[in-house]
mmCIF file of C-alpha atoms in Angstrom:
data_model
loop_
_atom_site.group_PDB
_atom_site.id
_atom_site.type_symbol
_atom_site.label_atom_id
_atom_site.label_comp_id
_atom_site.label_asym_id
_atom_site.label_seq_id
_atom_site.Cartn_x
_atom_site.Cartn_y
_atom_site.Cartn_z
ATOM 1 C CA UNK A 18 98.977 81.108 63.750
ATOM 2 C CA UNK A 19 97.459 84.440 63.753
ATOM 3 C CA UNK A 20 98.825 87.399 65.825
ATOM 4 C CA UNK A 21 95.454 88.370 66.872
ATOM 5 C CA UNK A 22 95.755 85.204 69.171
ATOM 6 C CA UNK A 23 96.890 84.214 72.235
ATOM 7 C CA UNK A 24 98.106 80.569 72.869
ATOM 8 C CA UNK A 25 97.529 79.832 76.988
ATOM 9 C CA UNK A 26 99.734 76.545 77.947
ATOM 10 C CA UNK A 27 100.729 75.031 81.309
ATOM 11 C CA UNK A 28 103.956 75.240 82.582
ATOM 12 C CA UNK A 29 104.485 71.245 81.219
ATOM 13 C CA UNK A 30 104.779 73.170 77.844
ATOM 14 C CA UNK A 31 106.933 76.054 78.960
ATOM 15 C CA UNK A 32 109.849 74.132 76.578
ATOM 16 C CA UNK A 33 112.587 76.599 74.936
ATOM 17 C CA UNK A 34 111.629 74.880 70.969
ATOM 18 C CA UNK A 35 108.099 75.092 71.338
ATOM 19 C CA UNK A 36 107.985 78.447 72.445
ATOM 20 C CA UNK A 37 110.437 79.966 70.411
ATOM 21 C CA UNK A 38 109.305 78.307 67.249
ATOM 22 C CA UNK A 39 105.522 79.237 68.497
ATOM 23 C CA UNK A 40 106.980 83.207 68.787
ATOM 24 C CA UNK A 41 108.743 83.084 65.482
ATOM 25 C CA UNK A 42 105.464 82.261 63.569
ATOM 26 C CA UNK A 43 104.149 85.344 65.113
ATOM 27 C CA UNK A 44 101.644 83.948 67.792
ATOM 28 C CA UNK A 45 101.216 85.630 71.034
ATOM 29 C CA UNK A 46 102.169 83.592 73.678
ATOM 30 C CA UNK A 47 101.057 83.542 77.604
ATOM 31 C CA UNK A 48 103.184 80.239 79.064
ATOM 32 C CA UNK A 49 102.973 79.088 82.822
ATOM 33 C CA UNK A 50 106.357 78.225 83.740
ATOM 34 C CA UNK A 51 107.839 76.212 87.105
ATOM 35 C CA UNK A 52 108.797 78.573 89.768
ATOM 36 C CA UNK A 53 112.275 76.337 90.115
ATOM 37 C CA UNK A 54 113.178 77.823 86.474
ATOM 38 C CA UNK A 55 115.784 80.429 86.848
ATOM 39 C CA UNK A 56 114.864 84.390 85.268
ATOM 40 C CA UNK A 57 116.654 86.926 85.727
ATOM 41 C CA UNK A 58 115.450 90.307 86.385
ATOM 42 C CA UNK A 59 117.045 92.455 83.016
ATOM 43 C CA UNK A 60 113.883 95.181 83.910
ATOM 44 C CA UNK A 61 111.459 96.338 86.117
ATOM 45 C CA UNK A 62 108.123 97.265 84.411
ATOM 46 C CA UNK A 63 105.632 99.663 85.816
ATOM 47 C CA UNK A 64 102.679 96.900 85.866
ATOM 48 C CA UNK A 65 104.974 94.937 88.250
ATOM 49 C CA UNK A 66 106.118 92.091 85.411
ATOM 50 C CA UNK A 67 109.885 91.921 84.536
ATOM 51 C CA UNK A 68 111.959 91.369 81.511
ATOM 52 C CA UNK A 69 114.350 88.077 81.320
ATOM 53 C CA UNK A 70 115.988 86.007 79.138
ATOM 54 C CA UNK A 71 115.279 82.257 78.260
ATOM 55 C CA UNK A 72 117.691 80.003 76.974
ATOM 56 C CA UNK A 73 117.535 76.457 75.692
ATOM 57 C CA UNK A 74 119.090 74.600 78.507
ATOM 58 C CA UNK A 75 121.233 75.848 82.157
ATOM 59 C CA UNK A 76 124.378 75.327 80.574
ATOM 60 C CA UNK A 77 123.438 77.502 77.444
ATOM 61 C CA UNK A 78 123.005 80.730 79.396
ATOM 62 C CA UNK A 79 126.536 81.760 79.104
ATOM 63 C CA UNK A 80 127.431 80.473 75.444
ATOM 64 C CA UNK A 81 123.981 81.512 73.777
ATOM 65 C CA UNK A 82 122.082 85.035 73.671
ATOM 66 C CA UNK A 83 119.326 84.276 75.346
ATOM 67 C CA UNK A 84 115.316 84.949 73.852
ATOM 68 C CA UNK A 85 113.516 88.284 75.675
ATOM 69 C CA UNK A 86 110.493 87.566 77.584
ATOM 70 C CA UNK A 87 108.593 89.254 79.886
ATOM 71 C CA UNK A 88 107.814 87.593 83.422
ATOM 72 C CA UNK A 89 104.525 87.603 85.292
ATOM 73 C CA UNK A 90 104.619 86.782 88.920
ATOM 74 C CA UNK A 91 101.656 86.507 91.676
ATOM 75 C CA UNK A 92 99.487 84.863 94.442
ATOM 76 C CA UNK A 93 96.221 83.177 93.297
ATOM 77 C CA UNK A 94 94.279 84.811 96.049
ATOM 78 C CA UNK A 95 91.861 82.569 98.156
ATOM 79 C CA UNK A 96 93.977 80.119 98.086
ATOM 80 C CA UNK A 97 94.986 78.397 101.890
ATOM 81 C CA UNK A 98 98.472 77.261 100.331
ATOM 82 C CA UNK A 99 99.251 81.059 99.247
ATOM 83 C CA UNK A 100 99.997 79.431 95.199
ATOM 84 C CA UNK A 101 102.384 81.705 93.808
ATOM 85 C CA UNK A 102 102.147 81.901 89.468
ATOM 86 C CA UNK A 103 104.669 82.872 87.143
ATOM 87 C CA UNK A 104 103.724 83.400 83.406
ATOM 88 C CA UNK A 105 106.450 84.008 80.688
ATOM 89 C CA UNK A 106 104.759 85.850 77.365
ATOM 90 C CA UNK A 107 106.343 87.481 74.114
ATOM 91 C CA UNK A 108 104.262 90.701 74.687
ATOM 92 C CA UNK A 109 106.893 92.493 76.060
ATOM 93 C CA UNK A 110 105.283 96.089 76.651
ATOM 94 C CA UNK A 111 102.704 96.491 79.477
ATOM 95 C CA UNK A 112 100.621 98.598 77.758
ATOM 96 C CA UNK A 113 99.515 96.194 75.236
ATOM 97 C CA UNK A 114 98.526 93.425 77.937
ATOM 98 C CA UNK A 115 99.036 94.414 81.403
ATOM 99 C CA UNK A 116 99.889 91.719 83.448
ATOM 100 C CA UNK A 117 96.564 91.670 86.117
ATOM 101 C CA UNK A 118 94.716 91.161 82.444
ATOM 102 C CA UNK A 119 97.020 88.069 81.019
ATOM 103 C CA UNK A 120 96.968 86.895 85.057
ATOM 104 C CA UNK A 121 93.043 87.056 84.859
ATOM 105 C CA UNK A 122 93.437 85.155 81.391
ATOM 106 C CA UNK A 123 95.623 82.530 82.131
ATOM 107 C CA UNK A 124 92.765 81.460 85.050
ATOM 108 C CA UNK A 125 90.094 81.825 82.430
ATOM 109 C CA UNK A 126 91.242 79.590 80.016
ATOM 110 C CA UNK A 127 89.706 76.419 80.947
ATOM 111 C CA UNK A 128 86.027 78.064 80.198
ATOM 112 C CA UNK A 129 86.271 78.478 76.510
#
């Protein structure tokens, strides 16, 4: 993997292995995750996104140091149901991918 890429998944892939080992190679990473998962709000960004921690399983969040991520959360508007979206990504700082751009991604990615 390249850094100059981004790897989209679906929230069936948000697993703690694949994206870790995905980070660790140096890939960017833009993961839909379940909105049952439990994050944490660590910090408040100015683009409205939030820094968490992920850990490998429930029962590992108080034995293990957990893995930063930053948390993207919103409502797909036009939608009746009101679909609320949460996206997890390794670029931590807003200024290098503001969230309303990796949002608009994430929606884009079945037309390439």
């Amino acid at each position: 993997f390249k850094k100059e890429y981004l790897i989209i998944a679906d929230r069936l892939f948000m697993l703690y292995d694949l994206f870790t080992k995905a980070s660790e190679k140096g890939s960017a990473l833009l993961f839909r995750a379940r909105l049952d998962r439990v994050l944490e709000r660590v910090e408040d960004l100015d683009d409205g996104s939030y820094i968490s921690l992920i850990y490998p399983s429930t029962g590992a969040a108080r034995k293990t140091r957990g893995v930063k991520v930053r948390v993207i959360e919103y409502e797909v508007n036009g939608t009746q149901s009101g679909e609320i979206v949460r996206l997890i990504t390794n670029i931590l700082e807003p200024e290098t991918a503001p969230a309303d751009e990796l949002a608009a991604l994430y929606h884009q990615r079945w037309e390439f």
